[in-house]
Every structure is written in structure tokens, then in C-alpha cells.
Amino acid sequence: MDISPNRYILSLNRGALVLSLLLLNSIFSQQAAGFGDARREYMKVQVRKMFYHAYENYMTYAFPHDELKPLTGTFTDSLSELGNLKLEHLPQNYQGSALTLIESLSSLVVLGNNTEFEKGVLWLAKNLTFDVDARVNLFECNIRVLGGLLSAHILATDSKNRLEEGIYQNQLLHLAEDLGSRFLLAFDTPTGLPYAWVNLKYGVMENETAETSTSGCGSMILEMGTLSR
Ligand SMILES: *[C@@H]1O[C@H](CO)[C@@H](O)[C@H](O)[C@H]1NC(C)=O
Ligand SMILES: *[C@@H]1O[C@H](CO)[C@@H](O)[C@H](O)[C@H]1NC(C)=O
Ligand SMILES: *[C@@H]1O[C@H](CO)[C@@H](O)[C@H](O)[C@H]1NC(C)=O
């Protein structure tokens, strides 16, 4: 895939992103000023509590499956259900990809829990595989799995996060590259716009729908562009 025009678009997107973040930041700091220190401290503790409530229950009752079902305390392997409202072509043998763990990695770093982050990174490095017979929604799998792996990779290679010396050998980047290569099969179309669905093991199904959406085919650029870089 020729990525040079994509790089240009990515840099435009990033410019817009930085501007929005600056704007949000100024809105939040104005609001936070009204909060007062005690209230801010209280909110911080609440956010931590909410995160660990969700994370620890997922790890106890659902991991390494994809998601916790909170009322029954059981799990669902939901990657191939995401965006699949009619639950078409669900795989029979798919055992999950630890989806919630992948999505939690960056939060662990933000909360300063490097021990748990390292444990998660090593588990995924050893155990995660995308060679599974699962038809996934390209957009959902891109933002959640590819995006999760790439941001965790960037955080793991940031010296501030001090993983144990030598323990991180770009394993998450290799997993991301493997996943990205599987995505590429969806782009083999007359227009170059990708199919909305791809089977991770076998590529696009023969009778796959050509229906897609603006975000589904137009917003792959952030993660795929980051992976290319
Ligand atoms: C990190 O996460 C683990 C698992 O939820 C928890 O047991 C531990 O207390 C956390 N450590 C810190 C420093 O918050
Ligand atoms: C891989 O998964 C198995 C089963 O959950 C676990 O026992 C093992 O510790 C995992 N590997 C790593 C490096 O975490
Ligand atoms: C589409 O093709 C798959 C095999 O690739 C088959 O299992 C499925 O039944 C087909 N669906 C329709 C609607 O033809």
C-alpha cells in the first residue's frame, strides 16, 4: 500500500487533534478551577475506584475472554459481535482475544500502575494470536485492538514507564503488524475503499456485503498511519 498521501492526511488529523485537545484542556482547567482541591482529589479517588472495580472484575470473571457480563458475572467473546447487530457468521471456536485487557493497558499507565501494565503486556506477547477464524468488523477491530496495541507499544517504549530492563522487545508492535496485515486483505477492492468485514484467518468472505459507512471506510487512517510509521 502506498502510504505517502496517508501520511499527509495523518499529519492534518493530528493537527486538528492537538487543537481540540488544547481547547478541551482549557475548558477543563476552567471547570477544575471551580472544583477546588478537595473536590478534585475526591473525584480522582472515585475515578480510580471505578476503573479498578471494572478491571478487577473483568480479570476475575472474564479474562482472557473479551468482555465481562456484569450482571451474571460471566463472559462474552464479543470481538466478532461488535457492530454485528444481526450476529451473522459468528465463529464456533473463537475463545476471545483478551479484548478488555488490550483496551485497559493505557489506563493502567495513566493510573501509574506499571506492574500491572507489564504483566498485561507480557501475557499478550506470549498468548495473543490473530490466526483465528473470526469475521470481525474492520472499524471496531481497528479502533479497539489495533489502536490498543499501538498505544500500549508507544507507552511501553516510553522510558518514563520503566518496564523491567530488556523485558519489552516490541512484542506488541509485532502483534499490531500482524493484525494490520490481516486488515490489508479488506482493501483489495476496485475503489480501494475497504470492506467493512474481514475474517482474520481467511480474509474477506466470497459473498461479503459491500455495504460500508463513512467512518467505517474513512477513519482507518489514524491507526494504520501510526502502524506504518
Ligand atoms: C495495580 O493493579 C493491580 C490489579 O488490579 C492491583 O492489585 C494493584 O494494587 C495496583 N497497584 C497500584 C499501585 O495501584
Ligand atoms: C499465557 O497464558 C497462560 C494461560 O492463561 C498463562 O498461564 C501464562 O502465564 C501466560 N503467559 C504469560 C507470559 O503471561
Ligand atoms: C456466505 O459464504 C459462507 C462461506 O464463505 C457461507 O458459510 C454462508 O452460508 C454464505 N452466506 C450466504 C448468505 O450465502
XYZ file of C-alpha atoms in Angstrom, residues 73-177:
105
model
C -20.539 -12.481 36.282
C -19.762 -14.426 33.130
C -18.035 -13.532 29.866
C -18.671 -12.991 26.181
C -16.253 -13.303 23.276
C -17.607 -10.221 21.661
C -14.978 -9.205 19.112
C -16.929 -10.805 16.262
C -20.195 -9.416 17.622
C -19.101 -5.765 17.628
C -21.128 -3.849 15.057
C -22.678 -7.185 14.013
C -26.269 -6.445 15.008
C -27.673 -9.462 13.171
C -24.950 -11.702 14.672
C -24.063 -13.095 11.246
C -21.293 -15.650 10.671
C -20.257 -15.980 14.301
C -17.293 -18.321 14.704
C -17.768 -21.632 16.518
C -14.319 -21.975 18.084
C -13.265 -18.427 18.899
C -12.084 -18.194 22.526
C -11.577 -14.453 22.801
C -8.625 -12.092 22.432
C -8.481 -10.588 25.939
C -10.106 -7.537 24.349
C -10.796 -5.699 27.619
C -7.202 -6.194 28.767
C -5.931 -4.699 25.489
C -8.249 -1.723 25.971
C -7.202 -1.265 29.620
C -3.443 -1.081 29.104
C -3.229 2.668 28.519
C -5.496 3.383 31.521
C -3.158 1.333 33.721
C -0.275 3.567 32.662
C -2.305 6.750 33.199
C -3.115 5.494 36.713
C 0.581 4.800 37.299
C 0.218 1.014 37.626
C 3.311 -0.122 35.732
C 3.433 -3.527 37.433
C 0.006 -4.474 36.142
C 0.753 -2.900 32.745
C 3.901 -5.016 32.420
C 2.025 -8.154 33.410
C -0.624 -7.459 30.750
C 1.944 -6.703 28.064
C 3.797 -9.956 28.773
C 0.633 -12.012 28.816
C -0.430 -10.645 25.427
C 3.071 -11.040 23.984
C 3.018 -14.717 24.903
C -0.593 -15.637 24.352
C -2.351 -13.403 21.834
C -2.860 -14.646 18.281
C -4.902 -13.306 15.389
C -4.777 -16.550 13.433
C -8.384 -17.162 14.382
C -11.423 -18.000 12.258
C -13.361 -14.882 13.245
C -15.140 -12.437 10.949
C -14.629 -9.024 12.527
C -15.794 -5.510 11.821
C -12.756 -3.733 10.400
C -13.580 -0.387 12.031
C -14.199 -1.815 15.521
C -11.216 -4.127 15.412
C -9.082 -1.220 14.186
C -10.008 1.292 16.892
C -10.102 -1.185 19.750
C -7.482 -3.848 19.051
C -5.004 -2.206 16.660
C -5.346 1.157 18.445
C -4.995 -0.513 21.859
C -1.869 -2.414 20.859
C -0.227 0.610 19.246
C -0.862 2.944 22.163
C 0.385 0.283 24.602
C 3.501 -0.147 22.449
C 4.163 3.589 22.471
C 3.686 3.682 26.263
C 5.877 0.593 26.769
C 8.745 2.170 24.828
C 8.475 5.450 26.747
C 11.317 5.445 29.265
C 9.076 7.201 31.798
C 7.125 3.983 32.266
C 10.198 1.974 33.321
C 9.376 -1.587 32.366
C 11.887 -4.078 33.705
C 15.117 -3.779 31.702
C 15.160 -5.808 28.454
C 11.723 -7.315 29.037
C 9.976 -5.424 26.252
C 11.148 -6.426 22.765
C 8.465 -4.674 20.697
C 6.170 -7.684 21.046
C 3.024 -5.543 20.830
C 4.296 -3.836 17.680
C 4.802 -7.256 16.052
C 1.262 -8.239 17.033
C -0.026 -4.931 15.628
C 1.830 -5.508 12.359
